[in-house]
Short mmCIF file of C-alpha atoms in Angstrom, two decimals:
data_model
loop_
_atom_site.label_atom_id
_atom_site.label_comp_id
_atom_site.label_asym_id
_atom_site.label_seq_id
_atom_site.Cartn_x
_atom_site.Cartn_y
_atom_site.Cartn_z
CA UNK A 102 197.66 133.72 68.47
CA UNK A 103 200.56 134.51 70.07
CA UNK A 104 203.83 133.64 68.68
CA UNK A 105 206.34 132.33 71.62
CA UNK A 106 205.36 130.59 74.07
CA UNK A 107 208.03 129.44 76.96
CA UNK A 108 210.66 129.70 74.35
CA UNK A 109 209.24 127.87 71.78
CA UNK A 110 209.65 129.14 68.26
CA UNK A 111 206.60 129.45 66.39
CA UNK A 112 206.30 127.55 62.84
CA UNK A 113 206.11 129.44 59.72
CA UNK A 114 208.62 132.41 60.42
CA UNK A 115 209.29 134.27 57.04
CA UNK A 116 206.70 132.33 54.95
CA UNK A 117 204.86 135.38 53.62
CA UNK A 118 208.48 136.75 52.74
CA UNK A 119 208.48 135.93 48.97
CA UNK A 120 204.93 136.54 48.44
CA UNK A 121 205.00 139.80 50.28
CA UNK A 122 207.99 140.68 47.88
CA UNK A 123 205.98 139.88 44.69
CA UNK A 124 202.95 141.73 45.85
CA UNK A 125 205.11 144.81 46.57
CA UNK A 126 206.82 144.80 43.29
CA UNK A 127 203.58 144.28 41.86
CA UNK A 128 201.23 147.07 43.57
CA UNK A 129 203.84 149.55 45.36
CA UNK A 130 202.75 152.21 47.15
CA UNK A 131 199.15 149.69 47.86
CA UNK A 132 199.54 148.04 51.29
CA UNK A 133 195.72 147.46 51.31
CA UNK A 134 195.77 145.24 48.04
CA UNK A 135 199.38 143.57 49.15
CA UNK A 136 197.87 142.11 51.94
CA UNK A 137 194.74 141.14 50.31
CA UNK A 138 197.33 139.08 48.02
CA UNK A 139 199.36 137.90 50.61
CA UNK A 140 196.71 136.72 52.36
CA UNK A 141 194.66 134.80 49.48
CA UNK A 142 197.90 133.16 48.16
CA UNK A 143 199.80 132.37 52.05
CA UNK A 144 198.88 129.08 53.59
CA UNK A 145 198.82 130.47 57.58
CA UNK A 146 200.19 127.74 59.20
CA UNK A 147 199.27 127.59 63.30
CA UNK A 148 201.86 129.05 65.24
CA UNK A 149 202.22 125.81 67.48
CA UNK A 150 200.14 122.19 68.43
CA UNK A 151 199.13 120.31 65.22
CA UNK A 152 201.03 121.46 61.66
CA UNK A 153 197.62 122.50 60.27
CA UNK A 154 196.45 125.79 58.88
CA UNK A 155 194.29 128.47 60.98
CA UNK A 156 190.48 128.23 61.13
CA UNK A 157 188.83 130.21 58.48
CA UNK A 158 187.92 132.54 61.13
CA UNK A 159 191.11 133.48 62.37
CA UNK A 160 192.51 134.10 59.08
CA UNK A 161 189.56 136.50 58.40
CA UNK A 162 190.08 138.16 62.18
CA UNK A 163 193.99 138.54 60.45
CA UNK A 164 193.00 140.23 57.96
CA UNK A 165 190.82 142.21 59.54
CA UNK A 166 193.10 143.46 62.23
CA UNK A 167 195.90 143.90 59.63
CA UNK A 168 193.69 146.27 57.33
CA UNK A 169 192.66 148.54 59.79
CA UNK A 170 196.34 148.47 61.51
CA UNK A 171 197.51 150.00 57.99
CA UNK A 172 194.89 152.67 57.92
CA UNK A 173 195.78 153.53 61.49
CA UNK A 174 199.29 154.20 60.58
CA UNK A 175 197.97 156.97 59.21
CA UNK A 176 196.05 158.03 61.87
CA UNK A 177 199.37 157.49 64.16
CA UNK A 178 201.07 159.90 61.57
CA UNK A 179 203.27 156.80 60.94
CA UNK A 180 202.17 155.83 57.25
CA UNK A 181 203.60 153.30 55.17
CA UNK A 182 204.14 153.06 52.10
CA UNK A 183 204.25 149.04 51.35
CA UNK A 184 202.93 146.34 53.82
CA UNK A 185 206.64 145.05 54.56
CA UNK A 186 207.41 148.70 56.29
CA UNK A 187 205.45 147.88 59.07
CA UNK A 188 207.66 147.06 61.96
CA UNK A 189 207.88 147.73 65.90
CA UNK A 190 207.55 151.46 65.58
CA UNK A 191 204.30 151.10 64.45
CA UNK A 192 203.28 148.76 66.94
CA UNK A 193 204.36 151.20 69.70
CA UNK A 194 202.46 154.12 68.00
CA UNK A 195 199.50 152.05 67.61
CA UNK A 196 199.42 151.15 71.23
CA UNK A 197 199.45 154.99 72.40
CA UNK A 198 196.65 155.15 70.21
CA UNK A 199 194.43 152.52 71.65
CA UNK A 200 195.57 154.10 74.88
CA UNK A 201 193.84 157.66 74.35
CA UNK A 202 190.76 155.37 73.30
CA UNK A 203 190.75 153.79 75.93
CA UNK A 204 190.59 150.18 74.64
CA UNK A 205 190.80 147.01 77.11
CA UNK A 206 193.85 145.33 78.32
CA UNK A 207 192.93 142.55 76.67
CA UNK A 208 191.82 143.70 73.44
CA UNK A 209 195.22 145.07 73.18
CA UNK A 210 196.58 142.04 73.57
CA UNK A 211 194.94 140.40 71.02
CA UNK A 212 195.84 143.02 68.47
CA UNK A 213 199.33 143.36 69.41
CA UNK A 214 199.59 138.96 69.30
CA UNK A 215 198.01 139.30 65.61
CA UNK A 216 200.43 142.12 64.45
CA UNK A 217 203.10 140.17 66.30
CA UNK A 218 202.74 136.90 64.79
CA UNK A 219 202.66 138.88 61.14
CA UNK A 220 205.58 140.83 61.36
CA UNK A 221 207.53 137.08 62.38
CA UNK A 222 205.87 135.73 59.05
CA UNK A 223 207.23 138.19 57.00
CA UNK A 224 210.89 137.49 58.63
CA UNK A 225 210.86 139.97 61.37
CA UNK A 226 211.14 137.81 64.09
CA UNK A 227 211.66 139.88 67.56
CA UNK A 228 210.37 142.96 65.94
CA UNK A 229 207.55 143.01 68.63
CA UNK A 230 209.20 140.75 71.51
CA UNK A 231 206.86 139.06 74.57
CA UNK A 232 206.38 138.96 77.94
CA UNK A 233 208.03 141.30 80.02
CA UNK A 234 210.85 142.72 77.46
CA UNK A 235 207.96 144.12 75.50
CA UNK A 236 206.25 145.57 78.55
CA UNK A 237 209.50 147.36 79.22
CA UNK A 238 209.40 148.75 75.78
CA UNK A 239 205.93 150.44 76.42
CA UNK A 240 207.19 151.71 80.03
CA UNK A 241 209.70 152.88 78.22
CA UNK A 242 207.63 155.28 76.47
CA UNK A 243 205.21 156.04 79.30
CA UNK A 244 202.62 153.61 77.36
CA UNK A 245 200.25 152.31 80.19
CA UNK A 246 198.35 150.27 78.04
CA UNK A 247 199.56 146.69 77.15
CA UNK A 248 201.75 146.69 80.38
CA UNK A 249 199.42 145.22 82.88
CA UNK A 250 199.25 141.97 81.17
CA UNK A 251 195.76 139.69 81.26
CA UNK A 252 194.86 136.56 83.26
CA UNK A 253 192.87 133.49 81.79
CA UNK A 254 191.43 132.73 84.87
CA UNK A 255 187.85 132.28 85.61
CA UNK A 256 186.88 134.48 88.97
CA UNK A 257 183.41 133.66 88.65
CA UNK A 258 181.28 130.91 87.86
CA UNK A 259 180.29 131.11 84.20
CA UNK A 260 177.91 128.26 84.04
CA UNK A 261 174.43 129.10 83.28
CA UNK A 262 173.76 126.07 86.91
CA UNK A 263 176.57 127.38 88.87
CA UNK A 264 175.33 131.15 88.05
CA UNK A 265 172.28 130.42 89.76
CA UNK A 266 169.98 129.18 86.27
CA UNK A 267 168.57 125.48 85.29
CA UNK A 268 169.80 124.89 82.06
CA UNK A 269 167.05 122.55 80.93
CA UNK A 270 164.45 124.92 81.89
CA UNK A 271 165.78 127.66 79.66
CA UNK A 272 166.46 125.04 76.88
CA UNK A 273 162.69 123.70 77.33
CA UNK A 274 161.28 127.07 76.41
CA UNK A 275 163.42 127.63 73.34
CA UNK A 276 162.38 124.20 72.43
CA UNK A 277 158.73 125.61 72.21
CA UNK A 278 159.99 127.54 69.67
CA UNK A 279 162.58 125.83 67.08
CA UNK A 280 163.45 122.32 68.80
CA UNK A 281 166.85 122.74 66.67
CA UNK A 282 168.73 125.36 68.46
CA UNK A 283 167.32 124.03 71.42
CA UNK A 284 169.00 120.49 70.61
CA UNK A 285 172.31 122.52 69.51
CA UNK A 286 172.13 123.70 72.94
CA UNK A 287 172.01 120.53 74.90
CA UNK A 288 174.71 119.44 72.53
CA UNK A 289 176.87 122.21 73.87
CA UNK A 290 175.54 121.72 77.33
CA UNK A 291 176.26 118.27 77.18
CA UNK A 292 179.65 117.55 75.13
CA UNK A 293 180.93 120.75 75.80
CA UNK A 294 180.43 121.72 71.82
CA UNK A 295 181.24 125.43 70.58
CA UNK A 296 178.53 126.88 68.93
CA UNK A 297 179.96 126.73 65.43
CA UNK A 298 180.09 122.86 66.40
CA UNK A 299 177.19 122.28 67.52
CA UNK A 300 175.61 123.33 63.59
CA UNK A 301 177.98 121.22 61.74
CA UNK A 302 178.53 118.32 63.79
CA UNK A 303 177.37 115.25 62.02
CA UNK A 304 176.02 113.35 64.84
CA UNK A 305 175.81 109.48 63.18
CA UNK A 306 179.50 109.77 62.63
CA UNK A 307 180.31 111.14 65.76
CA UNK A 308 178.93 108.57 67.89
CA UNK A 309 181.22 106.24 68.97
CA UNK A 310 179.17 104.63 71.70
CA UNK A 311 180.69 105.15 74.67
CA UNK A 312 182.68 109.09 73.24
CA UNK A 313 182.07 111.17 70.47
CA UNK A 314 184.05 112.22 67.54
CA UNK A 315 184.14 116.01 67.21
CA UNK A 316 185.91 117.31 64.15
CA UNK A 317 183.34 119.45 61.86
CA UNK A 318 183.24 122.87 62.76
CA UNK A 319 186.32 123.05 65.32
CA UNK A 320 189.11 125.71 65.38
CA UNK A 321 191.54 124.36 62.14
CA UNK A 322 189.60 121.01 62.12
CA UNK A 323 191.36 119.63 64.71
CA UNK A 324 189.63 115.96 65.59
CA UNK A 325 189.01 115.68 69.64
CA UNK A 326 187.50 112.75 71.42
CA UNK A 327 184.40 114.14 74.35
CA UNK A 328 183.75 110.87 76.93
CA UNK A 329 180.42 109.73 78.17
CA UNK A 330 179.63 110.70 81.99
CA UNK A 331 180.52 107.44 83.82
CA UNK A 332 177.72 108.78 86.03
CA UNK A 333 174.61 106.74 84.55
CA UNK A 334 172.22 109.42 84.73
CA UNK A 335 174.38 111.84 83.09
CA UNK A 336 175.08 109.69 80.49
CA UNK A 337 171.22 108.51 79.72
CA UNK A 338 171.19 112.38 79.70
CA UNK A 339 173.91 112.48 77.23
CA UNK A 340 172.78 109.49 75.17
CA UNK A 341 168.82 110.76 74.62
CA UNK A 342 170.55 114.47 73.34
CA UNK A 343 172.71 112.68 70.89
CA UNK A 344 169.87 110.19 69.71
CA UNK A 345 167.21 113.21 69.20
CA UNK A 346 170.16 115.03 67.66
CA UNK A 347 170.91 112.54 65.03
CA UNK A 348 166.93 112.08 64.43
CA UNK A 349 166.50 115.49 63.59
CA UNK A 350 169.66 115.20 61.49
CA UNK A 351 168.63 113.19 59.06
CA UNK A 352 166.05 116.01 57.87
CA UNK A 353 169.55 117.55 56.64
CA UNK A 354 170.60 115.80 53.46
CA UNK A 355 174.04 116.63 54.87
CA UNK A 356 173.47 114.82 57.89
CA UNK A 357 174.38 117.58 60.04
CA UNK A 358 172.80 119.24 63.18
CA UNK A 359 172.04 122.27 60.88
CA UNK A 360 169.32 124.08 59.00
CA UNK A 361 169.11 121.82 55.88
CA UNK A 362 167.25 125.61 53.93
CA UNK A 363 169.92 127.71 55.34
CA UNK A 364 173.35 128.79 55.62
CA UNK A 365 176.08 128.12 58.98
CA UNK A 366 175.23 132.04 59.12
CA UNK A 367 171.87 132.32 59.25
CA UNK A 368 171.91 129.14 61.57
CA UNK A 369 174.05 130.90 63.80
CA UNK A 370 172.27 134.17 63.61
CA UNK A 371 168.84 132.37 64.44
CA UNK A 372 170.83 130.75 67.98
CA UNK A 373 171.94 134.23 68.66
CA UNK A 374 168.20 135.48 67.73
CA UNK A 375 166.64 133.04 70.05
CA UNK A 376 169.47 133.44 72.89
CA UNK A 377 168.95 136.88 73.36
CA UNK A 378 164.90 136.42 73.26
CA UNK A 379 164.86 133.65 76.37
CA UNK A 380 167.29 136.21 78.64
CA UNK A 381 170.31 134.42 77.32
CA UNK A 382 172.67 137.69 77.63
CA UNK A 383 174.42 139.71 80.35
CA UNK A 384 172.26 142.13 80.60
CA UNK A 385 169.20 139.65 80.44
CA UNK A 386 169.89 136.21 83.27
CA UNK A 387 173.66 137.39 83.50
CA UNK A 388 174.55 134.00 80.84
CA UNK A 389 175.90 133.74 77.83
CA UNK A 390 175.93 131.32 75.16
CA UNK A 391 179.57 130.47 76.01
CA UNK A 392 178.18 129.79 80.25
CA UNK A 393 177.07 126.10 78.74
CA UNK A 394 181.07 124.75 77.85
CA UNK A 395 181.68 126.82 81.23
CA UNK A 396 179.26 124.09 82.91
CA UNK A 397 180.34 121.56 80.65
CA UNK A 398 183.77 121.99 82.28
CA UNK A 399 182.95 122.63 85.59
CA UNK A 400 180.60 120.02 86.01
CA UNK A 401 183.54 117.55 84.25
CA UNK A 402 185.78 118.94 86.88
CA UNK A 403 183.85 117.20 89.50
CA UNK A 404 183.09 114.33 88.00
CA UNK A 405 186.92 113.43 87.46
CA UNK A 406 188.22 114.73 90.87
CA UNK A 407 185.08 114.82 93.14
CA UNK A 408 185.68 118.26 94.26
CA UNK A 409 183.85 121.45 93.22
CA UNK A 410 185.49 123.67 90.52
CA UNK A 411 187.81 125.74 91.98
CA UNK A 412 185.97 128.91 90.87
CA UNK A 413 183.12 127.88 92.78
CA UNK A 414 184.75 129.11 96.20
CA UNK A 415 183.52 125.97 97.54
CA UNK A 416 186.47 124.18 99.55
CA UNK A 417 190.16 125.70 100.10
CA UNK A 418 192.93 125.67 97.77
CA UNK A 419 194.99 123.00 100.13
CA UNK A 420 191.67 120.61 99.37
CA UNK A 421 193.29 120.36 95.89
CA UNK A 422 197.04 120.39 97.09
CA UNK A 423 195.90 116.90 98.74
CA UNK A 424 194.65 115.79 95.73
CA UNK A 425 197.72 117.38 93.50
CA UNK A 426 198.27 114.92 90.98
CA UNK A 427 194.39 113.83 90.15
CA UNK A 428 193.90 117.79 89.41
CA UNK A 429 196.91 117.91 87.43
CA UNK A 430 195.69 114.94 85.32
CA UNK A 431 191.94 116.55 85.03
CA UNK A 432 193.34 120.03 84.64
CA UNK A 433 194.50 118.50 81.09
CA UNK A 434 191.60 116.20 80.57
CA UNK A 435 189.48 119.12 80.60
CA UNK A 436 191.33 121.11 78.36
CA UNK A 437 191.82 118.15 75.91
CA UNK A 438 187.79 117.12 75.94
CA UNK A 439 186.82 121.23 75.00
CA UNK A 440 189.52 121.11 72.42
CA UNK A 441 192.64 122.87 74.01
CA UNK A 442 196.15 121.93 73.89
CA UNK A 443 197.54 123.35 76.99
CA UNK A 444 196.15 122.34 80.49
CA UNK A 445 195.99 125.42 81.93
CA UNK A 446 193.63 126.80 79.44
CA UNK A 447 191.25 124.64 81.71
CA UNK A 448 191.51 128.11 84.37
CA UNK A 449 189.63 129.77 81.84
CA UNK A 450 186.54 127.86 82.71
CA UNK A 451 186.91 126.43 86.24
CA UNK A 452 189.10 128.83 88.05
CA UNK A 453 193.17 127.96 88.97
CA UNK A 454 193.03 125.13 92.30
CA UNK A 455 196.13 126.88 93.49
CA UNK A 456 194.68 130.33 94.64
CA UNK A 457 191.01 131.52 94.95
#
């Protein structure tokens, strides 16, 4: 959730001011329970894209991140007093910290993006610049950590077909045991569905005939359109997944692809369960859950351009300079059927065309 992006400011920049003032005047000296009041009365708008407010699990990931980033002030010998102290200082402290724990570049990241995207809520914006001018403020302070920056490209296939397994067959044998999940997993397989989608999606008022309508369940409830294969088998494919899906929907008095006796939890904790029992895991058939939008994507990729994914190895990167501006175009087609605003978020999942 970072907050600039190209120089583009990020909405929202001293909304939690006020709020953050009352909560101080009201608990001082409690930075814990000012957040916790902050956070239940703030709307959290998204930082860019669509004016809508964060997903419900982003803001709990906030507040998350934010709680323990006061009790490690402490732990940095940097404690505050009230929640509106926090500033870059901290931020630097905290990242020597994660340093002598040795936590991922990426992890870091994340945390710093969170704490980063706070700080400009409460009206510091700049506290914690980006890019290079912040990595020159770690340098600065012989900070390693947070300086080598993190790519979002794919260097290996993902896929559960491209990484050497047959979807269906792994999807058959879970459907010998709860033909639900197994369902929820062609519809990720299929319509390149997150998993939280793929349990709420309503699939009679998706269906569109020839795209689907995804809009329950997605990150901030933002509505995206997923095409049918123009290739007919992969669209009969596509077709008899949403059919069986919306049959076994209607056991749900909701109408939803979902446990109609439990919660999105326990729904989700059963796929996991079930997952991990059929050798869906690293250390299991090297997939994860996540490997079926990866073949969702790649396979897309293909489709649209005729050429391999570029993370397959498959053909050189001047095979895609020749075909430039049909890449460019499915580059963002991708990215806009999984969900995504920006194109290159595509990389994530089917490797940059420009460089192997």
């Amino acid at each position: 959730m970072d907050s600039h992006r190209k120089g583009r400011v990020a909405r929202g920049g001293g909304s939690f001011k006020d709020i953050a003032q009352r909560a101080v005047a009201n608990s001082p000296g409690d930075p814990h329970r000012q957040l916790n009041v902050i956070l239940r009365k703030s709307h959290i708008p998204a930082a860019f894209g669509e004016d809508r407010p964060v997903s419900d699990k982003t803001r709990s990931d906030y507040g998350r991140e934010l709680h323990r980033a006061i009790t490690l002030c402490r732990t940095c010998c940097v404690p505050i007093q009230n929640i509106t102290d926090l500033n870059r200082k901290h931020v630097i402290a905290f990242c020597r910290q994660w340093e002598k724990e040795g936590l991922c570049e990426k992890t870091v990241a994340k945390y710093v993006s969170t704490l980063r995207r706070f700080l400009e809520l409460l009206g510091k914006r700049g506290a914690i610049p980006v890019g290079q001018e912040w990595r020159q403020v770690l340098r600065s302070r012989d900070i390693v950590l947070g300086t080598q920056g993190t790519s979002l490209i794919a260097k290996f296939p993902k896929g559960w077909r491209d990484h050497g397994v047959d979807p269906n067959a792994v999807i058959d044998a879970v459907e010998q045991v709860d033909e639900l999940v197994a369902c929820q997993f062609r519809m990720q397989l299929h319509f390149g569905l997150r998993v939280n989608e793929s349990c709420q999606i309503v699939p009679r008022d998706s269906d569109k005939g020839d795209h689907l309508m995804v809009w329950r369940g997605t990150k901030g409830g933002k509505e995206r359109r997923v095409e049918f294969s123009s290739d007919p088998q992969k669209r009969a494919a596509q077709r008899q997944t949403l059919n069986h899906a919306m049959g076994l929907a209607s056991r749900n008095s909701k109408g939803c692809l979902g446990n109609p006796k439990g919660s999105l939890r326990a729904m989700k904790n059963r796929m996991t369960y079930l997952a991990r029992k059929h050798g869906i895991r690293r250390t299991g058939l090297g997939i994860t859950l996540h490997g079926l939008r990866h073949q969702f994507a790649c396979d897309l990729f293909r489709e649209l351009t005729g050429l391999p994914a570029p993370v397959l190895r498959e053909v050189e990167p001047s095979v895609y300079g020749e075909k430039a501006e049909l890449v460019r175009w499915a580059i963002l087609e991708i990215a806009r059927q999984l969900g995504h605003e920006r194109g290159p978020i595509s990389y994530a999942y089917i490797g940059s065309p420009s460089s192997h």
